[in-house]
CSV table of C-alpha atoms in Angstrom, one decimal:
chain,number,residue,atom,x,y,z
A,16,UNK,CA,60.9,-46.0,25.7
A,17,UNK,CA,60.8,-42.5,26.1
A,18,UNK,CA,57.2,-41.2,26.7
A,19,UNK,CA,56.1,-38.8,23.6
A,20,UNK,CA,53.6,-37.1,25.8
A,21,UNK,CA,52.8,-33.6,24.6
A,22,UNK,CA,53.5,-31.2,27.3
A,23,UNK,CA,56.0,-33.3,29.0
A,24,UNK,CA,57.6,-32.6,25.4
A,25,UNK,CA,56.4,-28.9,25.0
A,26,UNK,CA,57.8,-28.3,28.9
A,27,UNK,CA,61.4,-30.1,28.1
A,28,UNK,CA,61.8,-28.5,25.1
A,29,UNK,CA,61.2,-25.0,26.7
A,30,UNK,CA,63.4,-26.1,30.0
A,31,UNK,CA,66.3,-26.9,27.7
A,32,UNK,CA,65.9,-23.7,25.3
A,33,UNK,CA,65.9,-22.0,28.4
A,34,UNK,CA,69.3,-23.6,29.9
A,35,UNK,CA,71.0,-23.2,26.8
A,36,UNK,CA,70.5,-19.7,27.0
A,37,UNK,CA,71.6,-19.5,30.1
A,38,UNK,CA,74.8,-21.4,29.6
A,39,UNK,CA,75.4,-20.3,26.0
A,40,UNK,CA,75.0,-23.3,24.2
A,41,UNK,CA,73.0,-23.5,20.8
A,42,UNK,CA,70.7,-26.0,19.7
A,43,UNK,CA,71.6,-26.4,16.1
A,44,UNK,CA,72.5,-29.3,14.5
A,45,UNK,CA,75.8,-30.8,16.2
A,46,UNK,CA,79.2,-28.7,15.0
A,47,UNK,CA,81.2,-32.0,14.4
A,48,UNK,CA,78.8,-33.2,11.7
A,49,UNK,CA,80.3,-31.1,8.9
A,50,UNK,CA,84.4,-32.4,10.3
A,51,UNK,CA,83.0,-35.9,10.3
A,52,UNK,CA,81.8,-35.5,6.9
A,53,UNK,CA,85.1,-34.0,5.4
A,54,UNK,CA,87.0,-36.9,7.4
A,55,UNK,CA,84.8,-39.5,6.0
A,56,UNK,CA,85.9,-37.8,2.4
A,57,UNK,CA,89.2,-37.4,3.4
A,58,UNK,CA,89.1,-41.4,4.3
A,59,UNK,CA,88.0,-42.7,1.0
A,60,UNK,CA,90.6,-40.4,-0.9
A,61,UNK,CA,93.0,-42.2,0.9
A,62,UNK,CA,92.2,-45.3,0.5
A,63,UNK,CA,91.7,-44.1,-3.5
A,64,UNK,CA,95.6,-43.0,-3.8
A,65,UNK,CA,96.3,-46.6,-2.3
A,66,UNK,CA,94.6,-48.5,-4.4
A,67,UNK,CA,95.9,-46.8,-7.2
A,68,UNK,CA,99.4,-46.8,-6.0
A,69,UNK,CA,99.3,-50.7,-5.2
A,70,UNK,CA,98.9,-50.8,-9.1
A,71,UNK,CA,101.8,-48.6,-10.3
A,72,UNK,CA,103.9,-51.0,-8.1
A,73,UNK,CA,102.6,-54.0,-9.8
A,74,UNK,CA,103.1,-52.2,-12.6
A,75,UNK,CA,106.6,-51.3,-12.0
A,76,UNK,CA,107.4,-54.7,-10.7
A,77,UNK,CA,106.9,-56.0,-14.0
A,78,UNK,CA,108.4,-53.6,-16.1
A,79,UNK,CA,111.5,-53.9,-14.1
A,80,UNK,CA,111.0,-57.9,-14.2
A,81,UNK,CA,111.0,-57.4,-18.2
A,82,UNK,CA,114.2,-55.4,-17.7
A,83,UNK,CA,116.3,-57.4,-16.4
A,84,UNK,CA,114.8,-60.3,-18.7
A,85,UNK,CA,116.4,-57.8,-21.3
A,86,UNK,CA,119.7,-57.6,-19.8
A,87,UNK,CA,119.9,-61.4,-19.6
A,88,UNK,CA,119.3,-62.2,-23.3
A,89,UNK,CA,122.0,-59.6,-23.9
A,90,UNK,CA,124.5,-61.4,-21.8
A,91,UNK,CA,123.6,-64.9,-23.6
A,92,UNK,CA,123.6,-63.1,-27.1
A,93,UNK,CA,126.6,-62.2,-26.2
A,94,UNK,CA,128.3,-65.7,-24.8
A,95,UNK,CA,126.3,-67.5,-28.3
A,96,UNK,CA,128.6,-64.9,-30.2
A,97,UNK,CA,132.2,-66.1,-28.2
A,98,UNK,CA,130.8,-69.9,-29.4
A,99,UNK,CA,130.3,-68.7,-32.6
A,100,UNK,CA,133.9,-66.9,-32.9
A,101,UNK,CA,135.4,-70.0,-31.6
A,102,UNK,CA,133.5,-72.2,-34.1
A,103,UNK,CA,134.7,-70.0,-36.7
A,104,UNK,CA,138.2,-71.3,-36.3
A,105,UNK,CA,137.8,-74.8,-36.8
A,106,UNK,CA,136.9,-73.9,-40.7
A,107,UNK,CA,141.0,-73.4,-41.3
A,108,UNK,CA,143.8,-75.7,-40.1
A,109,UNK,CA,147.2,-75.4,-38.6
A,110,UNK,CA,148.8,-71.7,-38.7
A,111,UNK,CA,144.5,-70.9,-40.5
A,112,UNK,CA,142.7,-72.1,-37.2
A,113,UNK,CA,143.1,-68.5,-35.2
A,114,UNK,CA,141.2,-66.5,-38.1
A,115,UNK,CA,141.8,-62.9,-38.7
A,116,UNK,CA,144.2,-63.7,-41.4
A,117,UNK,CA,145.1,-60.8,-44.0
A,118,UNK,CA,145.6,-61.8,-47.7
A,119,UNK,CA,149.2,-61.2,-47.5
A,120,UNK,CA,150.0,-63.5,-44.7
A,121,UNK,CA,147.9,-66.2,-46.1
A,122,UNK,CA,150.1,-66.0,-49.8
A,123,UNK,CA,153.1,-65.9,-47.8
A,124,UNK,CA,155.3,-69.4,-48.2
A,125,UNK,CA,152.9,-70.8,-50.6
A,126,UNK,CA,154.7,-73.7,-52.3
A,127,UNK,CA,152.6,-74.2,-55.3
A,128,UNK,CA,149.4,-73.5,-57.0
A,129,UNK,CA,147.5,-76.2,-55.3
A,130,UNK,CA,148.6,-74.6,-51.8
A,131,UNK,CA,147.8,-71.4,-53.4
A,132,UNK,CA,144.4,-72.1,-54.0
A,133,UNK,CA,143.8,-74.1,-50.7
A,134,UNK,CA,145.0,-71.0,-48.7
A,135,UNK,CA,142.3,-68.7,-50.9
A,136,UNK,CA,139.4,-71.1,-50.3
A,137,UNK,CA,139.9,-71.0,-46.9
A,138,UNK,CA,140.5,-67.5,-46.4
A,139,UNK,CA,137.4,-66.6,-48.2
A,140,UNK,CA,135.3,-69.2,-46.7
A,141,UNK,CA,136.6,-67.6,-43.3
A,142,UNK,CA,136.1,-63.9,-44.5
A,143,UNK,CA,132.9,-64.1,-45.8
A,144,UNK,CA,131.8,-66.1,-42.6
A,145,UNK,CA,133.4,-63.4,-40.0
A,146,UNK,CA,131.7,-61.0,-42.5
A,147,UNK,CA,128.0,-62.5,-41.9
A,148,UNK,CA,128.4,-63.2,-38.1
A,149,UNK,CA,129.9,-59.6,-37.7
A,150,UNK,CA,126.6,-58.2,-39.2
A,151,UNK,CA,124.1,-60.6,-37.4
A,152,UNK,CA,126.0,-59.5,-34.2
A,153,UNK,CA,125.6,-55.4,-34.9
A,154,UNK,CA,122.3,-56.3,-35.9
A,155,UNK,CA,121.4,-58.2,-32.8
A,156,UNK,CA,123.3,-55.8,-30.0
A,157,UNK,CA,121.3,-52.6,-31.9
A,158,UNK,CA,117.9,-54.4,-31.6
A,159,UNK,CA,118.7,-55.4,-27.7
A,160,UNK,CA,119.9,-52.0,-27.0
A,161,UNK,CA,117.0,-50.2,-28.3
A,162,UNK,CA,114.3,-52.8,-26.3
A,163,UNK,CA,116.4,-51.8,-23.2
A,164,UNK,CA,116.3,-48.1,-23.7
A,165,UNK,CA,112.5,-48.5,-24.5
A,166,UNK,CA,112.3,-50.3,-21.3
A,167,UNK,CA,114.4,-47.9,-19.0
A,168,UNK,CA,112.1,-45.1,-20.7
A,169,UNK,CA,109.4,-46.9,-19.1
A,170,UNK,CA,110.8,-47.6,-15.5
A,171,UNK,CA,111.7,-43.8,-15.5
A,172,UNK,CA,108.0,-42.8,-16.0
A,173,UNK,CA,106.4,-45.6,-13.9
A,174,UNK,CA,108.8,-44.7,-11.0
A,175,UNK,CA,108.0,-40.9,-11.3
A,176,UNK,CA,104.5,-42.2,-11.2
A,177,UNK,CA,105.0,-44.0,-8.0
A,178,UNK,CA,106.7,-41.0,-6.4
A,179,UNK,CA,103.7,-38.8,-7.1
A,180,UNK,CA,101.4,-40.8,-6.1
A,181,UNK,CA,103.5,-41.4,-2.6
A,182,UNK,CA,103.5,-37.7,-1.8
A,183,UNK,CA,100.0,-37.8,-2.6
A,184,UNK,CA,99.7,-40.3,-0.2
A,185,UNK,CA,101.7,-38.4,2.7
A,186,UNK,CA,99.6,-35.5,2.0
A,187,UNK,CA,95.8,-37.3,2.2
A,188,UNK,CA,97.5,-39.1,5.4
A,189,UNK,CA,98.3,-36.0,6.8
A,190,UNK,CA,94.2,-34.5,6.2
A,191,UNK,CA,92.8,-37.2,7.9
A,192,UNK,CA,95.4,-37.3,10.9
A,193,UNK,CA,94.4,-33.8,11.3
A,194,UNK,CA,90.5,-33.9,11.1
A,195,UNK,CA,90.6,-36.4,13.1
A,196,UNK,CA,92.4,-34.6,15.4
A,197,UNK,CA,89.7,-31.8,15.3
A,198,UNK,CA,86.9,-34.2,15.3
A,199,UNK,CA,87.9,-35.6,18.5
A,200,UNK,CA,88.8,-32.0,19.7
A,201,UNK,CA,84.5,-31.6,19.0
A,202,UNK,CA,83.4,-34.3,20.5
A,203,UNK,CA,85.1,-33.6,23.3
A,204,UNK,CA,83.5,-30.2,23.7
A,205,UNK,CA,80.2,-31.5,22.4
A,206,UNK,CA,80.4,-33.7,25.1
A,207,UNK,CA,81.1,-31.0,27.7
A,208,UNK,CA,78.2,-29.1,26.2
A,209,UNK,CA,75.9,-31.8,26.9
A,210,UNK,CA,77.3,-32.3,30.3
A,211,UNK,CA,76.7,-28.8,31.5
A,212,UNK,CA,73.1,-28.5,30.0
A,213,UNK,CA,72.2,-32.0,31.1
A,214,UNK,CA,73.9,-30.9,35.1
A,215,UNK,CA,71.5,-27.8,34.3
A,216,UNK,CA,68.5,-29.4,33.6
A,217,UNK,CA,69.0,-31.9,36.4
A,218,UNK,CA,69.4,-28.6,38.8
A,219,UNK,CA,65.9,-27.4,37.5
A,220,UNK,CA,64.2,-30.4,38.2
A,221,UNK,CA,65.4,-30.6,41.9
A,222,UNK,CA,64.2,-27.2,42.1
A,223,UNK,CA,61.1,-27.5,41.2
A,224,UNK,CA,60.7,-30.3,43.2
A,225,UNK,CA,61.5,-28.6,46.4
A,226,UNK,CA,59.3,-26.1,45.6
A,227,UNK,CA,56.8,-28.2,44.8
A,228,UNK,CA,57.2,-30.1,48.5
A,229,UNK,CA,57.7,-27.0,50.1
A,230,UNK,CA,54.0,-25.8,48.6
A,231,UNK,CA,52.4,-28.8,49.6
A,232,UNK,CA,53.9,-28.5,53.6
A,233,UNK,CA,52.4,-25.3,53.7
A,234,UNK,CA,49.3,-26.2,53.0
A,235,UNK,CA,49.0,-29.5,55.2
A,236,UNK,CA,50.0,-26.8,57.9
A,237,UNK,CA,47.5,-24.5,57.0
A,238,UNK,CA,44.8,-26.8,57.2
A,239,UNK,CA,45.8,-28.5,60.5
A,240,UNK,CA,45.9,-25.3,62.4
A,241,UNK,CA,42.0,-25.1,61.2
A,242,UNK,CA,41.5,-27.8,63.0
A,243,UNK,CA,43.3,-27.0,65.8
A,244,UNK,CA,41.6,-23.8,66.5
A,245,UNK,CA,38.1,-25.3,66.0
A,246,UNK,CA,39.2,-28.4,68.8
A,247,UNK,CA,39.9,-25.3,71.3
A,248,UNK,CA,37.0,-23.6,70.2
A,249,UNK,CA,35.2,-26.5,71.9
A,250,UNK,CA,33.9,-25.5,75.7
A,251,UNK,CA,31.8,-27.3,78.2
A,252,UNK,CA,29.1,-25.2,77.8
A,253,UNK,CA,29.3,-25.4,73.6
A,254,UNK,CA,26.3,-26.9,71.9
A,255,UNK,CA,26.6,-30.0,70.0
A,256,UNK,CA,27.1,-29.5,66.4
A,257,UNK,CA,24.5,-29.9,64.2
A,258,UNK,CA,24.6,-33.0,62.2
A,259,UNK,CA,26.1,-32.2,58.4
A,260,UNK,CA,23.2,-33.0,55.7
A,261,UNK,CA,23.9,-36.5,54.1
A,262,UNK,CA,25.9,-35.5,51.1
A,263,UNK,CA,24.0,-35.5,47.6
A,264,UNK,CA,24.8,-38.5,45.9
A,265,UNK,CA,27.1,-37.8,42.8
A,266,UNK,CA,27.2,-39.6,39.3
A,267,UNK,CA,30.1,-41.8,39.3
A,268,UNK,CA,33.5,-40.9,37.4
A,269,UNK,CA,35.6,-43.3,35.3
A,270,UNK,CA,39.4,-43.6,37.0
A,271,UNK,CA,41.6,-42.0,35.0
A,272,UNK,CA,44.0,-43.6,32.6
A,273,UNK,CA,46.9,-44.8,33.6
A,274,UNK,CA,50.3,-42.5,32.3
A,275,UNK,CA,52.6,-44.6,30.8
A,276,UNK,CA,55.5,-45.3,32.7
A,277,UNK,CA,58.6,-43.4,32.2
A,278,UNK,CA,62.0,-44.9,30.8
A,279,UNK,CA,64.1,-46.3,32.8
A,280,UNK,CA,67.2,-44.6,31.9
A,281,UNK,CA,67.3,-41.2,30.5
A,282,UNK,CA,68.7,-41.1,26.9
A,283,UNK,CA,70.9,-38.0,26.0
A,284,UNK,CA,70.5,-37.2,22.1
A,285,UNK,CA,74.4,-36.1,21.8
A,286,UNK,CA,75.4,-39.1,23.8
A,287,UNK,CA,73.5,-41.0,21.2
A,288,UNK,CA,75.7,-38.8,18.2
A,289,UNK,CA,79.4,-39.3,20.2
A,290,UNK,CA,78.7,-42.9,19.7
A,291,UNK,CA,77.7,-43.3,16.3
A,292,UNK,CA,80.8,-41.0,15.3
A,293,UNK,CA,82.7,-43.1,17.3
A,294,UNK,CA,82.1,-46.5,14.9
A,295,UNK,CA,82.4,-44.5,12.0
A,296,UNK,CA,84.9,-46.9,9.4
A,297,UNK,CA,83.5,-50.0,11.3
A,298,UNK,CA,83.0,-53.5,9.4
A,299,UNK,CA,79.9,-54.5,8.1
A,300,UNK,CA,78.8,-57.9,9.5
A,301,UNK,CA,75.3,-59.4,9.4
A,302,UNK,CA,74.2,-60.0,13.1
A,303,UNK,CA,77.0,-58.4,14.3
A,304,UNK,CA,76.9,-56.4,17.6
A,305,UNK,CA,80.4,-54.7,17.7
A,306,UNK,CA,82.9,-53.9,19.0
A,307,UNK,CA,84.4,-53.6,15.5
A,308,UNK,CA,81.5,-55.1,13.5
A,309,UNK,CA,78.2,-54.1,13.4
A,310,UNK,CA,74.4,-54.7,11.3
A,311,UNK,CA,72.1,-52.0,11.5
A,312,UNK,CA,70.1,-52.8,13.9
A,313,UNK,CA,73.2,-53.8,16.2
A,314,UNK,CA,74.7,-50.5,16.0
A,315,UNK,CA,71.2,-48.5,16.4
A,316,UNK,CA,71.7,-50.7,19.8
A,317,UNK,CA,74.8,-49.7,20.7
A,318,UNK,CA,74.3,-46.2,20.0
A,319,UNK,CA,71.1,-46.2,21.9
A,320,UNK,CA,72.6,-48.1,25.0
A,321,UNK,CA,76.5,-47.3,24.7
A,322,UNK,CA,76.5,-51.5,25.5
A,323,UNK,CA,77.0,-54.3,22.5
A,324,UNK,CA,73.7,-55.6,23.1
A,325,UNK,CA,70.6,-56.4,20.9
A,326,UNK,CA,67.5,-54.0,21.6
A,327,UNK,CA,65.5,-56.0,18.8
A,328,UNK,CA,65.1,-55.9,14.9
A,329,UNK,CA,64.0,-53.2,12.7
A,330,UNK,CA,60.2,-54.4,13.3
A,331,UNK,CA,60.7,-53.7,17.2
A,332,UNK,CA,61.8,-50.2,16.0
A,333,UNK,CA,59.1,-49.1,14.0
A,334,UNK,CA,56.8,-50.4,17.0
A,335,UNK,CA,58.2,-47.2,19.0
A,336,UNK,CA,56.9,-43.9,19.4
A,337,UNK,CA,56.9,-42.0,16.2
A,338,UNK,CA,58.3,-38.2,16.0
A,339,UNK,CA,57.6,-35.7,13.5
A,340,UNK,CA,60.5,-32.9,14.8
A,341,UNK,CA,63.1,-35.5,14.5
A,342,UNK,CA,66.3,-34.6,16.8
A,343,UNK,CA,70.0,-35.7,16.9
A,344,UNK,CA,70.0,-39.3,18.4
A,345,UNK,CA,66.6,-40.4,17.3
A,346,UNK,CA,66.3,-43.5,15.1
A,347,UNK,CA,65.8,-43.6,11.4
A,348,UNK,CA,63.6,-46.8,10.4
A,349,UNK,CA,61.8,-48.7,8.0
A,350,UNK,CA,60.9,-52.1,7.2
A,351,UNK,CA,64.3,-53.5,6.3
A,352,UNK,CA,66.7,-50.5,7.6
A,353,UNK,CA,68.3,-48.4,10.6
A,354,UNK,CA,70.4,-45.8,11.6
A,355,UNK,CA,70.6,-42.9,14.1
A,356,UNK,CA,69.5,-39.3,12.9
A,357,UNK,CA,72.5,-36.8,13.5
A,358,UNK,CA,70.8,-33.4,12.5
A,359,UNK,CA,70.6,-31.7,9.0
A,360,UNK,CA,68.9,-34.4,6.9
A,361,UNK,CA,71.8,-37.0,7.8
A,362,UNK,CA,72.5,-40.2,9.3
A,363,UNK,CA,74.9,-42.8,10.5
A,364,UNK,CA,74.4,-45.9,9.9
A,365,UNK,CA,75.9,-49.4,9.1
A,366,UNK,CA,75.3,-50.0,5.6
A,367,UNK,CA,76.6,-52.5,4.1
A,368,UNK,CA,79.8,-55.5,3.4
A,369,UNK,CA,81.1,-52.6,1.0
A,370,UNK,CA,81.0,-49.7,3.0
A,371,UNK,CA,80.5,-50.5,6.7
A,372,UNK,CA,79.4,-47.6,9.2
A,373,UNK,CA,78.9,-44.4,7.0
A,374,UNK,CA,77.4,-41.2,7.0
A,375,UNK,CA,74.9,-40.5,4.0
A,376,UNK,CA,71.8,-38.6,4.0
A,377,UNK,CA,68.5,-40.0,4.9
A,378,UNK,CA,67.0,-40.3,1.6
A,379,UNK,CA,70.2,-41.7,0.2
A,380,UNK,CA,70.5,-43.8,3.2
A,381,UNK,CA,66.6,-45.1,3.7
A,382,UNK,CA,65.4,-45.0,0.0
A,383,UNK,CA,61.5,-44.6,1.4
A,384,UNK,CA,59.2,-45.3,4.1
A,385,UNK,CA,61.2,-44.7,6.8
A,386,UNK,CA,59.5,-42.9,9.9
A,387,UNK,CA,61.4,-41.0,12.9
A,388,UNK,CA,61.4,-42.8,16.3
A,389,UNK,CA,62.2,-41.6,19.5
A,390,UNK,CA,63.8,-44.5,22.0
């Protein structure tokens, strides 16, 4: 854990403002938060246009199903009306039984008035029949085609729907490819950043330290040469020293509490961040540690640790050391959830089955009672 000892605090906090000065680096909230964000959006369009076109396909699918249901009951309409034709024939016999007849060639050779009349009957029997079925047929062609110009209305507009959506698609596609692109581009030199500052601060410490042991040689040197001249002061002919006075007995002084110990790996805030942004779009799973699936308290790990471990549960969280200047890459908690704090009142954090690893604000994020702690 680290130590949230005051000056300790109050002297790394003025060593870093210092370094960053000194190698130009701000200490605002990370630059990649706002790409992240607009990638995130840029995501969940995406995935928005696919839904939707997933449904004008189904949608077109069936239209074009109907369609060609369409152009089959045309084809049978139109074989029930070569049966029909043919059955027509059978009402007249001999030179009758191929229809079409005209009055005149029906009255031609007619032998007597019972022939006459024999002829008539079946011509107007015929007639009349051709007449009815000619009708039904018109009637029936004029219905089909308007049902499959209705339909090919509809393909038209569902298919100009599909293409639309498509280059939508392509576009959103092409967003995200390039945010991403940036965000990684960020990271990277976020990463850099935090390199150089960290190799600085490292630098300082080593230099205080030497200076610190060179102090201290000098004055072990100083004060055995004090000795060393009072040993050579000593002659044969030197008095004895007089015998110190017994030292005045002091009241006595508690020991001093022990410092907690420090952690035993130092914990870089934007290492912390890279991480998190690096699970972004991960699964939801409950107990899960990663690689690809994470609970909240899993991925807090991971961030923390860069390993797919288990630190503990939100209760071991809230058991840390509580901040009140919260920085990137310290730990959002309460009672029931986790995530890690990337600057500007916003976290990561794996929500939930619906969403996975996200990036909301805090309040969204934590609802209430949710502290600051520092790992």
């Amino acid at each position: 854990m680290r130590t949230a000892n005051t000056h300790k605090n109050m002297a790394r906090c003025a060593a870093t403002a210092t370094l960053a000065c000194v190698l130009g680096l701000g200490l605002a909230a990370p630059a990649y938060a706002d790409t992240a964000s607009d990638l995130a959006a840029a995501r969940t369009k995406l995935e928005q246009i696919g839904t939707q076109t997933q449904q004008i396909y189904d949608e077109l699918a069936t239209q074009t199903q109907a369609l060609d249901q369409t152009a089959g009951e045309i084809t049978q309409k139109q074989q029930e009306i070569a049966d029909g034709q043919a059955k027509l024939s059978t009402y007249v016999a001999g030179e009758y039984k191929t229809g079409g007849l005209s009055l005149l060639q029906v009255l031609t050779g007619v032998d007597d008035l019972s022939d006459m009349l024999n002829r008539l009957f079946y011509y107007g029997k015929v007639s009349d029949k051709q007449a009815q079925t000619i009708q039904e047929v018109k009637e029936l062609k004029q219905q089909l085609t308007d049902k499959q110009s209705e339909q090919e209305k509809n393909v038209a507009a569902t298919q100009k729907k599909v293409d639309e959506l498509n280059a939508q698609q392509a576009e959103a596609q092409n967003v995200v490819n390039s945010l991403d692109s940036q965000l990684q581009a960020e990271l990277a030199a976020e990463a850099e950043a935090n390199a150089a500052l960290q190799a600085g601060i490292n630098a300082s410490t080593a230099e205080k330290a030497t200076v610190s042991n060179e102090t201290a040689g000098t004055t072990e040197n100083t004060n055995n040469g004090g000795q060393t001249s009072n040993n050579n002061n000593q002659g044969g002919n030197t008095p004895a020293p007089t015998p110190a006075p017994a030292p005045t007995p002091q009241p006595s002084t508690p020991p001093p509490a022990p410092t907690p110990s420090a952690p035993s790996q130092s914990v870089d805030g934007g290492s912390v961040v890279s991480r998190a942004y690096s699970k972004l779009g991960c699964a939801y799973s409950w107990g899960g540690i990663g690689p690809n699936s994470f609970d909240c308290s899993g991925f807090v790990s991971y961030c923390l640790t860069g390993r797919y471990c288990r630190l503990g549960t939100t209760g071991t969280f809230m058991g840390w050391t509580r901040v009140s200047d919260p920085q990137p890459g310290d730990v959002v908690v309460n009672s029931y959830h986790t995530g890690i704090y990337i600057g500007g009142g916003q976290m990561i954090h794996a929500s939930d089955y619906n969403t996975g690893v996200i990036i909301s604000s805090v309040a969204a994020g934590m609802n209430n009672n949710y502290i600051f702690v520092r790992y």
